[in-house]
Backbone as JSON, one array per atom type, in Angstrom:
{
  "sequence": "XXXXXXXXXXXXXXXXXXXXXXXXXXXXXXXXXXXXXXXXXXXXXXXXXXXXXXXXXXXXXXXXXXXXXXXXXXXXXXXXXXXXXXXXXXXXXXXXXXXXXXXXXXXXXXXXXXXXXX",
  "N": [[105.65, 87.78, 126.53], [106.41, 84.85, 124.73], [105.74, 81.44, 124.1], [106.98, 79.51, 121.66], [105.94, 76.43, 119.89], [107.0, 74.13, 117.95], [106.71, 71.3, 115.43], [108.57, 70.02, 113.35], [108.75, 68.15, 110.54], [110.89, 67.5, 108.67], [113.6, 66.63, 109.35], [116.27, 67.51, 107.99], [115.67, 70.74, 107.83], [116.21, 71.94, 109.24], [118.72, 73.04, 110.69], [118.1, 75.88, 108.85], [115.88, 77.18, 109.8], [117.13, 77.02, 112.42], [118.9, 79.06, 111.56], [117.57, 81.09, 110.61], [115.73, 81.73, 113.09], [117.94, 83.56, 114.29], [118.44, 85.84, 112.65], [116.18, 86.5, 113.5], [116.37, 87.88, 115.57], [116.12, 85.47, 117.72], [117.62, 83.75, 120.06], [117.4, 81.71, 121.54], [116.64, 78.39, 122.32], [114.99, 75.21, 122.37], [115.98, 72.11, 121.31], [114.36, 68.9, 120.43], [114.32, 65.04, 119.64], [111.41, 64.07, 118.19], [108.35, 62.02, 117.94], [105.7, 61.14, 115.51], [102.14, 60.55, 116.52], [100.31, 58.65, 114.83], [102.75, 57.35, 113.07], [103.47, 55.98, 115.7], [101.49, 54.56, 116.89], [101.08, 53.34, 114.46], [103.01, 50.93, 114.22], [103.84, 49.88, 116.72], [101.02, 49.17, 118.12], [99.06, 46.64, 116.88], [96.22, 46.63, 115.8], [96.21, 49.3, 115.02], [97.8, 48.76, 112.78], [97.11, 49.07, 110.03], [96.7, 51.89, 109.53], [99.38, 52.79, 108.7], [99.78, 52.43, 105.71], [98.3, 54.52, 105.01], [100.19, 56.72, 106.0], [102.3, 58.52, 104.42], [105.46, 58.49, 103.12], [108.46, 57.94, 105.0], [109.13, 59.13, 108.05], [111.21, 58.75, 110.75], [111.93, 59.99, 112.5], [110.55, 63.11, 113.69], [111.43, 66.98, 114.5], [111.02, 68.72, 117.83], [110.63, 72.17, 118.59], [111.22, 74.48, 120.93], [110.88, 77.48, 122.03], [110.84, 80.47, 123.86], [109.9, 83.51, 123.14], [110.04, 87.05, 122.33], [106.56, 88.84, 122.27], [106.31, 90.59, 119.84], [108.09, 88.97, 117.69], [106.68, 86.62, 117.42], [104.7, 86.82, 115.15], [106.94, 86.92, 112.94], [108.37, 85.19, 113.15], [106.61, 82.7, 112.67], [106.32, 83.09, 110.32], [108.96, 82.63, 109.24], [108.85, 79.83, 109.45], [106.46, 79.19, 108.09], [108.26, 79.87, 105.37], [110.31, 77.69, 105.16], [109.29, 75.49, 105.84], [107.1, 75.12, 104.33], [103.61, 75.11, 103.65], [102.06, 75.12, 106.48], [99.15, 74.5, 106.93], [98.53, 72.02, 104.91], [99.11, 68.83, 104.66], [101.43, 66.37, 106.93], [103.55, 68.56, 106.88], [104.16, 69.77, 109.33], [103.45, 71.45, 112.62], [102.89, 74.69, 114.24], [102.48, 76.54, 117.22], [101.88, 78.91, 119.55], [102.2, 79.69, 123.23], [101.08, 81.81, 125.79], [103.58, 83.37, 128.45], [103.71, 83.43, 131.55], [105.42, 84.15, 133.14], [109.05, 83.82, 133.51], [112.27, 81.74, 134.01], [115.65, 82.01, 133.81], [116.54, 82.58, 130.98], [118.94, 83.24, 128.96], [121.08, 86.2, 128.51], [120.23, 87.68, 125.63], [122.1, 87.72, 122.7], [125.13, 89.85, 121.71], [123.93, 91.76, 122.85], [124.64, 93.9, 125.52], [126.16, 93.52, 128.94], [125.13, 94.61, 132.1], [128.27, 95.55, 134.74], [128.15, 94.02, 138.02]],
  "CA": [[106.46, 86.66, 126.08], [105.03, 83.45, 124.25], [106.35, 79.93, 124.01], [106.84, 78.82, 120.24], [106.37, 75.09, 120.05], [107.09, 73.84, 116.49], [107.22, 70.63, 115.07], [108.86, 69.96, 112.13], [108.81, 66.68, 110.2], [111.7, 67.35, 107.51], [114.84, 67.23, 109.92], [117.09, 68.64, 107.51], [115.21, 72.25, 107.6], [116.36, 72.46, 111.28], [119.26, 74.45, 110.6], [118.17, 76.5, 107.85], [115.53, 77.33, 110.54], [117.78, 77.85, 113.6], [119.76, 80.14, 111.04], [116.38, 82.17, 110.29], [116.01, 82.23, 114.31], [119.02, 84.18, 114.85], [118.45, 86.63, 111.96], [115.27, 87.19, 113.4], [116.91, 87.86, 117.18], [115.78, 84.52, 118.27], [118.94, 83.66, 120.24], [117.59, 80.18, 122.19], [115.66, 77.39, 121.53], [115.56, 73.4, 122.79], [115.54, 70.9, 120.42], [114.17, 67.02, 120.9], [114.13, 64.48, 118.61], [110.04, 63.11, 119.04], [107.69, 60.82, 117.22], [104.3, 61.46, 115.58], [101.35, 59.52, 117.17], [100.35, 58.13, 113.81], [103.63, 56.57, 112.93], [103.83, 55.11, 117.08], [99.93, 53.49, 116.4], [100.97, 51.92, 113.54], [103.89, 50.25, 114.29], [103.49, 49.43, 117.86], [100.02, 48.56, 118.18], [98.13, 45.87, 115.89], [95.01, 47.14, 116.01], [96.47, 50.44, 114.03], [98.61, 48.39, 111.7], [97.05, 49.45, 108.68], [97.23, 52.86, 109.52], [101.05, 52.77, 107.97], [99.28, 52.51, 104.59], [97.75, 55.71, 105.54], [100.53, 57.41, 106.42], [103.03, 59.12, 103.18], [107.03, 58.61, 103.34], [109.32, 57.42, 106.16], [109.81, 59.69, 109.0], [111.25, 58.19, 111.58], [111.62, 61.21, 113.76], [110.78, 64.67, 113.96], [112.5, 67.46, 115.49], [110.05, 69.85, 118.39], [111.27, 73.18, 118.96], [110.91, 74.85, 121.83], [111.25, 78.53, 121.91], [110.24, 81.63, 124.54], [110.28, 84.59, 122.31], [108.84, 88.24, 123.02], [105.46, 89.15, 121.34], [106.71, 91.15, 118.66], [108.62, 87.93, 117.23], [105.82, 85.54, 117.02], [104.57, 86.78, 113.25], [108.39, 86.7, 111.94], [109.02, 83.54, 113.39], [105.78, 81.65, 112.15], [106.53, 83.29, 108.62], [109.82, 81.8, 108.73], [108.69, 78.19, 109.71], [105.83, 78.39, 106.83], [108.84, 79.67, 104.33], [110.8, 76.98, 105.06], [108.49, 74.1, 105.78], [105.75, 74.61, 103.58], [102.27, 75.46, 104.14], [101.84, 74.1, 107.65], [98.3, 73.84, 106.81], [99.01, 70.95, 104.1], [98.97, 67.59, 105.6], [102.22, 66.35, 106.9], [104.25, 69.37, 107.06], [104.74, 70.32, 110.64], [102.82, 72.53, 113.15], [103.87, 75.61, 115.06], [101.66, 77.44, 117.85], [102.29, 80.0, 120.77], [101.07, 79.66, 124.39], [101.42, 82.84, 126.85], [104.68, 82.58, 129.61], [103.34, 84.2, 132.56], [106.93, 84.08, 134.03], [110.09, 82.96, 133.05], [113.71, 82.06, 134.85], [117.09, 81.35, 133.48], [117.16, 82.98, 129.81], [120.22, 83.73, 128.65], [120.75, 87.49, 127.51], [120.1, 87.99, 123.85], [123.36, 87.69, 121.65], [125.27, 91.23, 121.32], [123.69, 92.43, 124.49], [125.83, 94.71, 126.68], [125.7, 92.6, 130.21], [126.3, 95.26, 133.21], [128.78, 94.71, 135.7], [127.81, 93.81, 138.77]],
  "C": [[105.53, 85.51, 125.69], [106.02, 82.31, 124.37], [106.02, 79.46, 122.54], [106.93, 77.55, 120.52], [106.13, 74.72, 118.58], [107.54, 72.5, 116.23], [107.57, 70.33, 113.4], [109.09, 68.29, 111.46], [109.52, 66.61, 108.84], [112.88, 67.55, 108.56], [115.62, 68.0, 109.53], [117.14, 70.19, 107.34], [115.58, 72.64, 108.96], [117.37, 73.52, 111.08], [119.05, 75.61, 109.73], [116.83, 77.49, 108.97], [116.01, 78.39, 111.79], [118.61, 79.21, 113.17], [118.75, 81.56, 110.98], [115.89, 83.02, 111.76], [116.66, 83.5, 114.22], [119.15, 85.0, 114.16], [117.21, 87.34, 112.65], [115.49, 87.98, 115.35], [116.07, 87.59, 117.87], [116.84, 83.98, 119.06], [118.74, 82.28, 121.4], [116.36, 79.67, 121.85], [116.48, 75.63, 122.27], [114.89, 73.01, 122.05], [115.41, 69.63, 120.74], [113.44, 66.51, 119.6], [112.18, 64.01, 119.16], [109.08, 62.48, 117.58], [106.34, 60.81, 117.01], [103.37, 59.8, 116.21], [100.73, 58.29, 116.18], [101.06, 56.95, 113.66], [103.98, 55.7, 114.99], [102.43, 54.08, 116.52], [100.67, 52.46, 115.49], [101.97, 51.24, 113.36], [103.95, 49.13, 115.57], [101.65, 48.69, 118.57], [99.36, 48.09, 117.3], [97.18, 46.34, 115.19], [94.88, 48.21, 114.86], [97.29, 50.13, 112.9], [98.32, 49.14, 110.37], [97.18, 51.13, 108.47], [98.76, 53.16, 108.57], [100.62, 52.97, 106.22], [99.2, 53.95, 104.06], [98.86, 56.8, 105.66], [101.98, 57.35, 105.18], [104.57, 59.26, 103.42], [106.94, 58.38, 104.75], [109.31, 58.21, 106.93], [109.69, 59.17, 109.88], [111.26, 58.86, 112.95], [111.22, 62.46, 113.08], [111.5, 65.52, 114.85], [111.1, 68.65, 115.88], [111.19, 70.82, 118.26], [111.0, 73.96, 119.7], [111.4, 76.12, 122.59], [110.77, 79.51, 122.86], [111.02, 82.56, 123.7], [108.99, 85.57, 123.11], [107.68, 88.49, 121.76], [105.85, 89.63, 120.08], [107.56, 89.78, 117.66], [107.86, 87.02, 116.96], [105.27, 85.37, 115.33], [105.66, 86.37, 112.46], [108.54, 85.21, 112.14], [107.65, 82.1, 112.66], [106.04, 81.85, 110.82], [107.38, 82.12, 108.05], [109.66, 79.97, 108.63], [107.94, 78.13, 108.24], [106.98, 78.76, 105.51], [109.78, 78.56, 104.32], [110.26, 76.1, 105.13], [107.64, 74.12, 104.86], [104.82, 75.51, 103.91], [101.94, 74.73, 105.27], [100.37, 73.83, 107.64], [97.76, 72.62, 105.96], [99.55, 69.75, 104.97], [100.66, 67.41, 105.72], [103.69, 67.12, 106.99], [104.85, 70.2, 108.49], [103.38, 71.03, 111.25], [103.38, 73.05, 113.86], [102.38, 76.04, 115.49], [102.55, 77.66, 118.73], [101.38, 79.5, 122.02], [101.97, 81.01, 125.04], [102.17, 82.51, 128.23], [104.41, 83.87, 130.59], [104.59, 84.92, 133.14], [107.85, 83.21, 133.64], [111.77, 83.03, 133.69], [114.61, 81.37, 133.82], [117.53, 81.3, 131.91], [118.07, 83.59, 130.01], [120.13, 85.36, 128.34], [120.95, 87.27, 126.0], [121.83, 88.48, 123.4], [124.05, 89.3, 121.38], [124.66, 92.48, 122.46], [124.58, 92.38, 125.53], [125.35, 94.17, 127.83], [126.27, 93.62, 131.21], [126.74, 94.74, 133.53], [127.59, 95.1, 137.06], [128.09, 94.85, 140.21]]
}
C-alpha cells in the first residue's frame, strides 16, 4: 500500500480527478483546501513582498489529496493527475508523490465489494 499525496493548484480539476479515481478503483480520498508557501511569504511577511511579482495568476487555494491506494494503482493514478493537470514537472502545476503505509486502520471496503456476514 502507498499514500498518494497530490497537490493540485487548478481547483476546478478536482472532480474530473475524483471521477478518474473511481474509474481507476480508487474508492477514498481526503480532501483539504491548503495554501502554497510562496503565496503565504508574500503576502504575510514584508520581507517576501516582492515575491508576489514572482509568482503567475491568483490562486488563492489549492486542493491536497490524500489517498492510500495499493501498489498496482500508483502508475494509473499519477498518469491520471499528469493528464489532467498538466506536466507536473512545469512550474506551477501541482505535485503528486507516494510514501510506503506500513499499516493501515479504518478503510472502507472498495465500492462493489461483497462484505461477508458476520
Amino acid at each position: 500500500m502507498r499514500m498518494l499525496v497530490a497537490v493540485i493548484n487548478e481547483p476546478e480539476k478536482l472532480d474530473e480527478i475524483l471521477s478518474g479515481f473511481l474509474e481507476l478503483g480508487i474508492t477514498g480520498a481526503t480532501i483539504i483546501n491548503s495554501e502554497g508557501m510562496g503565496r503565504l511569504l508574500s503576502t504575510d511577511i514584508p520581507i517576501f513582498a516582492g515575491l508576489q511579482t514572482l509568482i503567475s495568476g491568483s490562486r488563492p487555494q489549492n486542493r491536497t489529496i490524500f489517498s492510500v491506494i495499493p501498489d498496482d494503482r500508483v502508475e494509473p493514478a499519477l498518469a491520471l493527475l499528469q493528464d489532467v493537470c498538466g506536466n507536473l514537472d512545469a512550474p506551477a502545476t501541482g505535485i503528486a508523490f507516494t510514501l510506503p503505509v506500513d499499516q493501515v486502520r479504518g478503510l472502507a471496503p472498495e465500492l462493489g465489494t461483497a462484505q461477508s456476514p458476520l
